[in-house]
PDB file of C-alpha atoms in Angstrom:
ATOM      1  CA  MET A 155     120.193  -9.659   1.636  1.00 49.00           C
ATOM      2  CA  ASN A 156     117.439 -12.115   2.310  1.00 55.00           C
ATOM      3  CA  PHE A 157     115.206 -12.342  -0.766  1.00 50.00           C
ATOM      4  CA  ALA A 158     113.006 -14.944   0.883  1.00 53.00           C
ATOM      5  CA  ASN A 159     111.264 -12.345   3.047  1.00 57.00           C
ATOM      6  CA  THR A 160     110.841  -9.792   0.243  1.00 52.00           C
ATOM      7  CA  PRO A 161     107.297  -9.947  -1.262  1.00 53.00           C
ATOM      8  CA  SER A 162     107.161 -10.598  -4.961  1.00 52.00           C
ATOM      9  CA  PHE A 163     105.156  -8.478  -7.378  1.00 46.00           C
ATOM     10  CA  ALA A 164     102.571 -11.254  -7.835  1.00 47.00           C
ATOM     11  CA  ASN A 165     101.997 -11.518  -4.113  1.00 53.00           C
ATOM     12  CA  GLN A 166     101.980  -7.788  -3.471  1.00 59.00           C
ATOM     13  CA  GLY A 167      99.953  -6.707  -6.553  1.00 63.00           C
ATOM     14  CA  LEU A 168      99.677  -3.258  -8.041  1.00 67.00           C
ATOM     15  CA  GLN A 169      99.845  -0.157  -6.039  1.00 75.00           C
ATOM     16  CA  PRO A 170      96.611   1.746  -5.506  1.00 78.00           C
ATOM     17  CA  GLY A 171      97.529   4.306  -8.115  1.00 78.00           C
ATOM     18  CA  GLY A 172      98.209   1.589 -10.652  1.00 77.00           C
ATOM     19  CA  ARG A 173      94.895  -0.098  -9.870  1.00 80.00           C
ATOM     20  CA  LEU A 174      93.046   3.152 -10.407  1.00 82.00           C
ATOM     21  CA  PHE A 175      94.811   3.772 -13.669  1.00 80.00           C
ATOM     22  CA  LEU A 176      94.055   0.264 -14.864  1.00 82.00           C
ATOM     23  CA  CYS A 177      90.370   0.569 -13.936  1.00 84.00           C
ATOM     24  CA  VAL A 178      90.029   3.918 -15.661  1.00 82.00           C
ATOM     25  CA  LEU A 179      91.744   2.597 -18.746  1.00 82.00           C
ATOM     26  CA  THR A 180      89.508  -0.481 -18.814  1.00 81.00           C
ATOM     27  CA  SER A 181      86.383   1.637 -18.360  1.00 80.00           C
ATOM     28  CA  LEU A 182      87.379   3.942 -21.178  1.00 80.00           C
ATOM     29  CA  ALA A 183      88.060   0.994 -23.426  1.00 78.00           C
ATOM     30  CA  LEU A 184      84.677  -0.549 -22.617  1.00 74.00           C
ATOM     31  CA  LEU A 185      82.847   2.754 -23.144  1.00 77.00           C
ATOM     32  CA  ILE A 186      84.528   3.368 -26.463  1.00 78.00           C
ATOM     33  CA  GLY A 187      84.068  -0.228 -27.626  1.00 71.00           C
ATOM     34  CA  ASP A 188      80.371  -0.242 -26.528  1.00 70.00           C
ATOM     35  CA  SER A 189      79.546   3.075 -28.110  1.00 72.00           C
ATOM     36  CA  GLN A 190      81.386   2.394 -31.337  1.00 70.00           C
ATOM     37  CA  TYR A 191      81.084  -1.348 -31.816  1.00 68.00           C
ATOM     38  CA  GLY A 192      78.312  -2.475 -29.388  1.00 66.00           C
ATOM     39  CA  LEU A 193      80.599  -4.860 -27.520  1.00 64.00           C
ATOM     40  CA  MET A 194      78.395  -4.871 -24.326  1.00 68.00           C
ATOM     41  CA  GLU A 195      74.957  -5.446 -25.893  1.00 73.00           C
ATOM     42  CA  LYS A 196      74.970  -9.185 -25.366  1.00 71.00           C
ATOM     43  CA  ALA A 197      76.484  -8.853 -21.924  1.00 72.00           C
ATOM     44  CA  ARG A 198      73.871  -6.271 -20.980  1.00 71.00           C
ATOM     45  CA  ASP A 199      71.075  -8.523 -22.225  1.00 73.00           C
ATOM     46  CA  ALA A 200      72.445 -11.477 -20.304  1.00 76.00           C
ATOM     47  CA  ILE A 201      72.826  -9.462 -17.135  1.00 76.00           C
ATOM     48  CA  SER A 202      69.235  -8.092 -17.472  1.00 75.00           C
ATOM     49  CA  VAL A 203      67.896 -11.634 -17.857  1.00 78.00           C
ATOM     50  CA  VAL A 204      69.796 -12.752 -14.758  1.00 77.00           C
ATOM     51  CA  LEU A 205      68.717  -9.729 -12.689  1.00 75.00           C
ATOM     52  CA  TYR A 206      65.022  -9.718 -13.799  1.00 76.00           C
ATOM     53  CA  PRO A 207      63.827 -12.209 -11.136  1.00 82.00           C
ATOM     54  CA  LEU A 208      65.626 -10.190  -8.478  1.00 78.00           C
ATOM     55  CA  GLN A 209      63.938  -6.995  -9.692  1.00 76.00           C
ATOM     56  CA  ARG A 210      60.530  -8.668  -9.600  1.00 76.00           C
ATOM     57  CA  ALA A 211      61.183 -10.023  -6.129  1.00 79.00           C
ATOM     58  CA  ALA A 212      62.264  -6.592  -4.941  1.00 78.00           C
ATOM     59  CA  ASN A 213      59.035  -5.006  -6.300  1.00 78.00           C
ATOM     60  CA  VAL A 214      56.709  -7.594  -4.757  1.00 79.00           C
ATOM     61  CA  PRO A 215      56.264  -5.845  -1.340  1.00 81.00           C
ATOM     62  CA  LEU A 216      55.590  -2.499  -3.015  1.00 76.00           C
ATOM     63  CA  ASN A 217      53.103  -4.005  -5.455  1.00 79.00           C
ATOM     64  CA  LEU A 218      51.301  -5.863  -2.673  1.00 81.00           C
ATOM     65  CA  THR A 219      51.071  -2.685  -0.610  1.00 81.00           C
ATOM     66  CA  MET A 220      49.655  -0.752  -3.563  1.00 80.00           C
ATOM     67  CA  GLN A 221      47.138  -3.518  -4.385  1.00 80.00           C
ATOM     68  CA  VAL A 222      45.940  -3.738  -0.789  1.00 80.00           C
ATOM     69  CA  GLY A 223      45.516   0.045  -0.684  1.00 78.00           C
ATOM     70  CA  ASP A 224      43.633   0.049  -3.984  1.00 80.00           C
ATOM     71  CA  PHE A 225      41.383  -2.791  -2.735  1.00 79.00           C
ATOM     72  CA  PHE A 226      40.347  -0.971   0.430  1.00 79.00           C
ATOM     73  CA  THR A 227      39.904   2.294  -1.482  1.00 82.00           C
ATOM     74  CA  ALA A 228      37.690   0.564  -4.044  1.00 83.00           C
ATOM     75  CA  GLN A 229      35.687  -1.152  -1.283  1.00 83.00           C
ATOM     76  CA  ALA A 230      35.086   2.150   0.495  1.00 83.00           C
ATOM     77  CA  ALA A 231      34.031   3.810  -2.771  1.00 85.00           C
ATOM     78  CA  LEU A 232      31.693   0.910  -3.600  1.00 85.00           C
ATOM     79  CA  LYS A 233      30.146   1.051  -0.125  1.00 84.00           C
ATOM     80  CA  ARG A 234      29.513   4.792  -0.427  1.00 85.00           C
ATOM     81  CA  GLU A 235      28.017   4.321  -3.880  1.00 85.00           C
ATOM     82  CA  ASN A 236      25.889   1.396  -2.673  1.00 85.00           C
ATOM     83  CA  ASP A 237      24.604   3.423   0.286  1.00 83.00           C
ATOM     84  CA  ALA A 238      23.772   6.351  -1.985  1.00 83.00           C
ATOM     85  CA  LEU A 239      21.951   4.074  -4.440  1.00 82.00           C
ATOM     86  CA  ARG A 240      20.018   2.371  -1.627  1.00 81.00           C
ATOM     87  CA  GLU A 241      18.965   5.729  -0.191  1.00 79.00           C
ATOM     88  CA  ARG A 242      17.908   6.940  -3.627  1.00 79.00           C
ATOM     89  CA  ASP A 243      15.952   3.728  -4.198  1.00 78.00           C
ATOM     90  CA  LEU A 244      14.107   4.155  -0.889  1.00 75.00           C
ATOM     91  CA  ILE A 245      13.249   7.764  -1.717  1.00 77.00           C
ATOM     92  CA  GLN A 246      12.013   6.832  -5.182  1.00 75.00           C
ATOM     93  CA  SER A 247      10.001   3.918  -3.771  1.00 72.00           C
ATOM     94  CA  SER A 248       8.295   6.218  -1.280  1.00 69.00           C
ATOM     95  CA  HIS A 249       7.562   8.728  -4.050  1.00 68.00           C
ATOM     96  CA  LEU A 250       6.181   5.940  -6.245  1.00 71.00           C
ATOM     97  CA  MET A 251       3.894   4.676  -3.478  1.00 70.00           C
ATOM     98  CA  ARG A 252       2.754   8.216  -2.782  1.00 69.00           C
ATOM     99  CA  MET A 253       2.045   8.802  -6.471  1.00 71.00           C
ATOM    100  CA  SER A 254       0.107   5.521  -6.667  1.00 69.00           C
ATOM    101  CA  SER A 255      -1.955   6.523  -3.621  1.00 66.00           C
ATOM    102  CA  LEU A 256      -2.622   9.993  -5.037  1.00 66.00           C
ATOM    103  CA  GLU A 257      -3.625   8.529  -8.393  1.00 69.00           C
ATOM    104  CA  LYS A 258      -6.084   6.188  -6.669  1.00 68.00           C
ATOM    105  CA  GLU A 259      -7.524   9.056  -4.612  1.00 67.00           C
ATOM    106  CA  LEU A 260      -7.835  11.227  -7.712  1.00 68.00           C
ATOM    107  CA  GLN A 261      -9.706   8.494  -9.567  1.00 72.00           C
ATOM    108  CA  GLN A 262     -12.029   7.994  -6.600  1.00 64.00           C
ATOM    109  CA  LEU A 263     -12.688  11.738  -6.329  1.00 67.00           C
ATOM    110  CA  ARG A 264     -13.484  11.958 -10.023  1.00 69.00           C
ATOM    111  CA  GLN A 265     -16.003   9.151  -9.746  1.00 64.00           C
ATOM    112  CA  LEU A 266     -17.581  10.646  -6.617  1.00 64.00           C
ATOM    113  CA  ASN A 267     -17.789  14.120  -8.142  1.00 68.00           C
ATOM    114  CA  ALA A 268     -19.422  12.688 -11.236  1.00 65.00           C
ATOM    115  CA  LEU A 269     -21.842  10.785  -9.007  1.00 60.00           C
ATOM    116  CA  ALA A 270     -22.603  13.802  -6.815  1.00 60.00           C
ATOM    117  CA  ALA A 271     -23.211  15.951  -9.904  1.00 60.00           C
ATOM    118  CA  GLN A 272     -26.031  13.715 -11.143  1.00 59.00           C
ATOM    119  CA  PRO A 273     -29.477  15.217 -10.466  1.00 56.00           C
ATOM    120  CA  SER A 274     -30.749  12.003  -8.907  1.00 54.00           C
ATOM    121  CA  HIS A 275     -27.640  11.638  -6.706  1.00 56.00           C
ATOM    122  CA  ALA A 276     -26.879  15.266  -5.857  1.00 63.00           C
ATOM    123  CA  GLY A 277     -24.898  15.229  -2.631  1.00 79.00           C
ATOM    124  CA  VAL A 278     -21.879  16.494  -0.710  1.00 86.00           C
ATOM    125  CA  VAL A 279     -18.413  14.958  -1.081  1.00 86.00           C
ATOM    126  CA  ALA A 280     -16.676  14.417   2.272  1.00 89.00           C
ATOM    127  CA  GLU A 281     -13.392  12.942   3.450  1.00 87.00           C
ATOM    128  CA  VAL A 282     -13.131  10.226   6.087  1.00 89.00           C
ATOM    129  CA  LEU A 283     -11.057  11.594   8.978  1.00 90.00           C
ATOM    130  CA  TYR A 284     -10.808   8.529  11.214  1.00 89.00           C
ATOM    131  CA  THR A 285     -12.778   5.597  12.570  1.00 87.00           C
ATOM    132  CA  GLY A 286     -14.685   5.519  15.838  1.00 81.00           C
ATOM    133  CA  ARG A 287     -12.984   4.915  19.147  1.00 80.00           C
ATOM    134  CA  ASP A 288     -14.523   1.464  19.407  1.00 82.00           C
ATOM    135  CA  PRO A 289     -13.164  -0.594  16.476  1.00 80.00           C
ATOM    136  CA  PHE A 290     -16.138  -2.971  16.760  1.00 84.00           C
ATOM    137  CA  SER A 291     -18.739  -0.225  16.413  1.00 87.00           C
ATOM    138  CA  TYR A 292     -17.902   0.268  12.721  1.00 91.00           C
ATOM    139  CA  ARG A 293     -18.398   4.015  12.663  1.00 92.00           C
ATOM    140  CA  LEU A 294     -16.619   6.698  10.617  1.00 92.00           C
ATOM    141  CA  ILE A 295     -16.000  10.373  11.286  1.00 92.00           C
ATOM    142  CA  ILE A 296     -16.204  12.626   8.210  1.00 92.00           C
ATOM    143  CA  ASP A 297     -15.100  16.247   7.739  1.00 90.00           C
ATOM    144  CA  LYS A 298     -18.545  17.662   6.910  1.00 90.00           C
ATOM    145  CA  GLY A 299     -21.163  18.656   9.461  1.00 91.00           C
ATOM    146  CA  SER A 300     -24.247  20.790   9.981  1.00 91.00           C
ATOM    147  CA  SER A 301     -22.392  23.823   8.617  1.00 91.00           C
ATOM    148  CA  SER A 302     -22.286  22.010   5.246  1.00 89.00           C
ATOM    149  CA  GLY A 303     -25.960  21.082   5.339  1.00 89.00           C
ATOM    150  CA  ILE A 304     -25.469  17.564   6.660  1.00 91.00           C
ATOM    151  CA  ALA A 305     -28.323  16.146   8.732  1.00 91.00           C
ATOM    152  CA  SER A 306     -28.857  12.974  10.693  1.00 90.00           C
ATOM    153  CA  GLY A 307     -30.376  10.135   8.681  1.00 89.00           C
ATOM    154  CA  GLN A 308     -28.730  10.909   5.347  1.00 90.00           C
ATOM    155  CA  ALA A 309     -27.351   7.991   3.358  1.00 90.00           C
ATOM    156  CA  VAL A 310     -23.603   7.778   2.706  1.00 91.00           C
ATOM    157  CA  ILE A 311     -22.216   6.069  -0.400  1.00 89.00           C
ATOM    158  CA  ASP A 312     -18.960   5.730  -2.295  1.00 87.00           C
ATOM    159  CA  GLU A 313     -18.337   5.054  -5.971  1.00 84.00           C
ATOM    160  CA  ASN A 314     -19.255   1.361  -5.504  1.00 86.00           C
ATOM    161  CA  GLY A 315     -22.283   1.366  -3.254  1.00 88.00           C
ATOM    162  CA  LEU A 316     -23.791   2.039   0.162  1.00 92.00           C
ATOM    163  CA  ILE A 317     -21.417   2.827   3.053  1.00 93.00           C
ATOM    164  CA  GLY A 318     -23.954   3.589   5.796  1.00 92.00           C
ATOM    165  CA  GLN A 319     -25.987   6.387   7.307  1.00 93.00           C
ATOM    166  CA  VAL A 320     -25.278   9.625   9.168  1.00 93.00           C
ATOM    167  CA  THR A 321     -26.229   9.038  12.812  1.00 92.00           C
ATOM    168  CA  ARG A 322     -24.720  12.024  14.618  1.00 92.00           C
ATOM    169  CA  VAL A 323     -23.994  15.537  13.352  1.00 94.00           C
ATOM    170  CA  GLN A 324     -21.748  18.262  14.735  1.00 92.00           C
ATOM    171  CA  PRO A 325     -20.992  21.677  13.236  1.00 92.00           C
ATOM    172  CA  LEU A 326     -17.784  20.616  11.465  1.00 91.00           C
ATOM    173  CA  SER A 327     -17.995  16.828  11.440  1.00 92.00           C
ATOM    174  CA  ALA A 328     -20.444  13.966  11.443  1.00 94.00           C
ATOM    175  CA  GLU A 329     -20.566  10.317  12.479  1.00 94.00           C
ATOM    176  CA  VAL A 330     -21.468   7.625   9.963  1.00 94.00           C
ATOM    177  CA  THR A 331     -22.668   4.185  11.037  1.00 93.00           C
ATOM    178  CA  GLN A 332     -21.620   1.568   8.504  1.00 94.00           C
ATOM    179  CA  VAL A 333     -23.832  -1.147   7.086  1.00 93.00           C
ATOM    180  CA  ILE A 334     -21.703  -3.810   8.794  1.00 93.00           C
ATOM    181  CA  ASN A 335     -22.643  -2.470  12.245  1.00 92.00           C
ATOM    182  CA  ARG A 336     -24.551  -5.137  14.185  1.00 89.00           C
ATOM    183  CA  HIS A 337     -27.531  -2.810  14.794  1.00 87.00           C
ATOM    184  CA  TYR A 338     -27.857  -1.726  11.155  1.00 90.00           C
ATOM    185  CA  ILE A 339     -30.781  -2.788   8.952  1.00 92.00           C
ATOM    186  CA  VAL A 340     -31.225  -1.880   5.284  1.00 92.00           C
ATOM    187  CA  PRO A 341     -34.343  -2.634   3.222  1.00 93.00           C
ATOM    188  CA  VAL A 342     -33.055  -4.262   0.041  1.00 94.00           C
ATOM    189  CA  MET A 343     -34.356  -6.142  -2.925  1.00 92.00           C
ATOM    190  CA  ILE A 344     -32.906  -8.760  -5.226  1.00 93.00           C
ATOM    191  CA  GLU A 345     -32.057  -6.868  -8.415  1.00 91.00           C
ATOM    192  CA  ARG A 346     -32.708  -9.891 -10.619  1.00 91.00           C
ATOM    193  CA  THR A 347     -36.222 -10.633  -9.315  1.00 91.00           C
ATOM    194  CA  GLY A 348     -37.281  -7.509  -7.430  1.00 90.00           C
ATOM    195  CA  HIS A 349     -38.089  -9.505  -4.293  1.00 92.00           C
ATOM    196  CA  ARG A 350     -37.740  -7.349  -1.168  1.00 91.00           C
ATOM    197  CA  ALA A 351     -35.856  -8.380   1.992  1.00 93.00           C
ATOM    198  CA  LEU A 352     -34.032  -6.985   5.004  1.00 92.00           C
ATOM    199  CA  LEU A 353     -30.230  -6.898   5.193  1.00 94.00           C
ATOM    200  CA  TYR A 354     -28.799  -7.046   8.714  1.00 94.00           C
ATOM    201  CA  GLY A 355     -25.292  -6.111   9.815  1.00 92.00           C
ATOM    202  CA  PHE A 356     -23.708  -8.496  12.311  1.00 90.00           C
ATOM    203  CA  GLY A 357     -20.463  -6.714  13.208  1.00 87.00           C
ATOM    204  CA  GLY A 358     -18.034  -7.017  10.308  1.00 86.00           C
ATOM    205  CA  GLY A 359     -20.411  -8.327   7.653  1.00 90.00           C
ATOM    206  CA  VAL A 360     -24.006  -8.491   6.446  1.00 93.00           C
ATOM    207  CA  GLU A 361     -26.605 -11.169   5.890  1.00 93.00           C
ATOM    208  CA  VAL A 362     -30.240 -11.449   4.796  1.00 92.00           C
ATOM    209  CA  ARG A 363     -32.524 -12.785   7.508  1.00 89.00           C
ATOM    210  CA  TYR A 364     -36.144 -13.961   7.588  1.00 89.00           C
ATOM    211  CA  LEU A 365     -36.185 -14.730   3.883  1.00 89.00           C
ATOM    212  CA  PRO A 366     -38.694 -17.466   3.015  1.00 90.00           C
ATOM    213  CA  ILE A 367     -36.905 -20.631   2.056  1.00 88.00           C
ATOM    214  CA  SER A 368     -38.789 -20.791  -1.253  1.00 87.00           C
ATOM    215  CA  THR A 369     -37.590 -17.358  -2.407  1.00 90.00           C
ATOM    216  CA  ASP A 370     -35.842 -17.284  -5.765  1.00 91.00           C
ATOM    217  CA  ILE A 371     -32.343 -16.154  -4.753  1.00 92.00           C
ATOM    218  CA  ARG A 372     -29.000 -17.353  -6.073  1.00 91.00           C
ATOM    219  CA  GLU A 373     -25.350 -16.886  -5.364  1.00 92.00           C
ATOM    220  CA  ASN A 374     -23.843 -13.705  -6.886  1.00 93.00           C
ATOM    221  CA  ASP A 375     -27.260 -12.021  -6.930  1.00 94.00           C
ATOM    222  CA  LEU A 376     -26.926  -8.278  -6.380  1.00 93.00           C
ATOM    223  CA  LEU A 377     -28.821  -6.736  -3.475  1.00 94.00           C
ATOM    224  CA  VAL A 378     -29.789  -3.088  -3.939  1.00 92.00           C
ATOM    225  CA  THR A 379     -31.760  -0.634  -1.827  1.00 91.00           C
ATOM    226  CA  SER A 380     -35.479  -1.034  -2.312  1.00 89.00           C
ATOM    227  CA  GLY A 381     -36.364   2.565  -1.417  1.00 84.00           C
ATOM    228  CA  VAL A 382     -39.417   1.575   0.645  1.00 85.00           C
ATOM    229  CA  ASP A 383     -38.067   3.118   3.878  1.00 78.00           C
ATOM    230  CA  GLY A 384     -37.903   6.684   2.589  1.00 77.00           C
ATOM    231  CA  VAL A 385     -34.198   7.006   3.526  1.00 82.00           C
ATOM    232  CA  TYR A 386     -32.342   5.491   0.597  1.00 85.00           C
ATOM    233  CA  LEU A 387     -32.910   6.028  -3.077  1.00 84.00           C
ATOM    234  CA  GLN A 388     -33.910   2.898  -4.925  1.00 85.00           C
ATOM    235  CA  GLY A 389     -31.211   0.932  -6.722  1.00 87.00           C
ATOM    236  CA  ILE A 390     -28.078   1.731  -4.668  1.00 88.00           C
ATOM    237  CA  PRO A 391     -25.845  -1.409  -4.654  1.00 91.00           C
ATOM    238  CA  VAL A 392     -25.389  -2.772  -1.142  1.00 93.00           C
ATOM    239  CA  ALA A 393     -24.134  -6.356  -1.178  1.00 94.00           C
ATOM    240  CA  ARG A 394     -23.699  -9.482  -3.274  1.00 94.00           C
ATOM    241  CA  VAL A 395     -24.917 -12.925  -2.237  1.00 94.00           C
ATOM    242  CA  LYS A 396     -22.104 -15.337  -1.394  1.00 93.00           C
ATOM    243  CA  GLN A 397     -23.722 -18.291   0.352  1.00 91.00           C
ATOM    244  CA  ILE A 398     -27.297 -19.562   0.834  1.00 91.00           C
ATOM    245  CA  ASP A 399     -28.134 -22.002   3.637  1.00 88.00           C
ATOM    246  CA  ARG A 400     -31.500 -23.767   3.290  1.00 84.00           C
ATOM    247  CA  LEU A 401     -31.740 -26.042   6.294  1.00 80.00           C
ATOM    248  CA  GLY A 402     -34.283 -28.806   6.252  1.00 75.00           C
ATOM    249  CA  GLY A 403     -37.370 -28.016   8.310  1.00 76.00           C
ATOM    250  CA  ALA A 404     -36.456 -24.314   8.639  1.00 81.00           C
ATOM    251  CA  ALA A 405     -38.945 -21.691   7.512  1.00 85.00           C
ATOM    252  CA  PHE A 406     -36.341 -19.143   6.489  1.00 89.00           C
ATOM    253  CA  ALA A 407     -33.126 -19.314   4.510  1.00 89.00           C
ATOM    254  CA  ARG A 408     -29.904 -17.787   5.763  1.00 86.00           C
ATOM    255  CA  VAL A 409     -28.173 -15.710   3.110  1.00 91.00           C
ATOM    256  CA  ARG A 410     -24.606 -14.576   3.712  1.00 92.00           C
ATOM    257  CA  SER A 411     -23.552 -11.589   1.635  1.00 93.00           C
ATOM    258  CA  GLU A 412     -20.499  -9.448   0.975  1.00 93.00           C
ATOM    259  CA  VAL A 413     -20.632  -5.653   1.080  1.00 94.00           C
ATOM    260  CA  ILE A 414     -19.795  -4.026  -2.247  1.00 91.00           C
ATOM    261  CA  ALA A 415     -18.733  -0.584  -0.994  1.00 89.00           C
ATOM    262  CA  GLY A 416     -15.309   0.016   0.508  1.00 85.00           C
ATOM    263  CA  VAL A 417     -16.459   0.188   4.109  1.00 86.00           C
ATOM    264  CA  GLN A 418     -12.910  -0.367   5.336  1.00 85.00           C
ATOM    265  CA  SER A 419     -10.972   1.365   2.563  1.00 84.00           C
ATOM    266  CA  SER A 420     -12.850   4.326   1.081  1.00 83.00           C
ATOM    267  CA  ARG A 421     -11.311   7.684   1.952  1.00 84.00           C
ATOM    268  CA  PHE A 422     -13.921   9.864   0.246  1.00 86.00           C
ATOM    269  CA  VAL A 423     -17.688   9.462   0.396  1.00 89.00           C
ATOM    270  CA  VAL A 424     -20.832  11.214  -0.820  1.00 88.00           C
ATOM    271  CA  ILE A 425     -23.572  12.227   1.608  1.00 89.00           C
ATOM    272  CA  MET A 426     -26.894  11.834  -0.154  1.00 85.00           C
ATOM    273  CA  PRO A 427     -29.726  14.333   0.475  1.00 82.00           C
ATOM    274  CA  ASN A 428     -32.725  13.229   2.472  1.00 74.00           C
ATOM    275  CA  ARG A 429     -35.348  11.690   0.266  1.00 62.00           C
ATOM    276  CA  ARG A 430     -38.483  13.778  -0.096  1.00 55.00           C
ATOM    277  CA  LEU A 431     -41.618  11.672   0.144  1.00 49.00           C
ATOM    278  CA  PRO A 432     -45.031  12.928  -1.022  1.00 51.00           C
ATOM    279  CA  ALA A 433     -47.076  14.485   1.727  1.00 51.00           C
ATOM    280  CA  ALA A 434     -49.652  12.234   3.368  1.00 48.00           C
ATOM    281  CA  PRO A 435     -53.349  13.167   2.802  1.00 56.00           C
ATOM    282  CA  PRO A 436     -54.815  15.207   5.658  1.00 58.00           C
ATOM    283  CA  VAL A 437     -56.829  13.391   8.307  1.00 51.00           C
ATOM    284  CA  LEU A 438     -60.388  14.740   8.304  1.00 50.00           C
ATOM    285  CA  PRO A 439     -62.695  14.825  11.336  1.00 58.00           C
ATOM    286  CA  PRO A 440     -65.446  12.165  11.332  1.00 56.00           C
ATOM    287  CA  ALA A 441     -68.148  14.680  10.301  1.00 54.00           C
ATOM    288  CA  ASP A 442     -66.098  16.012   7.383  1.00 53.00           C
ATOM    289  CA  ALA A 443     -65.193  12.491   6.414  1.00 47.00           C
ATOM    290  CA  ALA A 444     -68.881  11.519   6.298  1.00 51.00           C
ATOM    291  CA  LYS A 445     -69.698  14.547   4.155  1.00 52.00           C
ATOM    292  CA  THR A 446     -66.875  13.658   1.820  1.00 48.00           C
ATOM    293  CA  ASP A 447     -68.194  10.114   1.517  1.00 51.00           C
ATOM    294  CA  LYS A 448     -71.693  11.365   0.708  1.00 50.00           C
ATOM    295  CA  THR A 449     -70.315  13.742  -1.899  1.00 52.00           C
ATOM    296  CA  ASP A 450     -68.354  10.934  -3.466  1.00 49.00           C
ATOM    297  CA  LYS A 451     -71.462   8.743  -3.573  1.00 49.00           C
ATOM    298  CA  LYS A 452     -73.562  11.456  -5.212  1.00 48.00           C
ATOM    299  CA  SER A 453     -71.002  12.238  -7.828  1.00 45.00           C
ATOM    300  CA  PRO A 454     -71.612  10.215 -10.997  1.00 44.00           C
TER     301      PRO A 454
END
């Protein structure tokens, strides 16, 4: 018998059944020793320390995926919230501007109603619909006409001063020529001194012409209606003096002024009633006039 070719126990090892039995026995021993005496606590701690970096490395792709998803979700939510806030801000801004405009209109209407209610300024409150077709004609169209008692020639004012004069009337609307029209002339007087003058519109502004160079007039003097024309009541503010040119050798001074009323901004105006002048004395025939003169001479 050749023992050289026969495998030894060390080279061959245990049989599969023996290996299983040994593993089961070792596992039971470790379970019993760990549960009763805590033999594997240190080994478990050591193994957890060694495996921790591997666990972290294995969780990195999942964590990155979750963070990227959360980032894009948060960005989308922030964009929706930002859009909603921007839309709300625009709506509130429009409401605020509308409220500011309404408050300004209400204040203007209150002042005009108080002005129109005065016995000396009794008039009709009207709203400006639009400007004339020619922007250089400086005319306004208002929503009151002959059906409201408006007549050509009536003065138009706002809460600050003179706007212009009614020049054309229709049943439901009327045309107002503004004081800054180049064909407009207003008899005025210097409020401080009472000196009378003529205020001319020149297409966008007003100025006093043909004023003697020696007239006492200063910058910031207020020009008001003089009332001598029978159209405007006396004392309506018209303009304020801004610049006075007294050229050497000239007979008249040139006075540039600024309109006080909101000719380009007023939405509501008051149409003043026509001024009633006292009736002129009747013209007598020559014979009656002579008799009247004789009677006057005989009377003591």
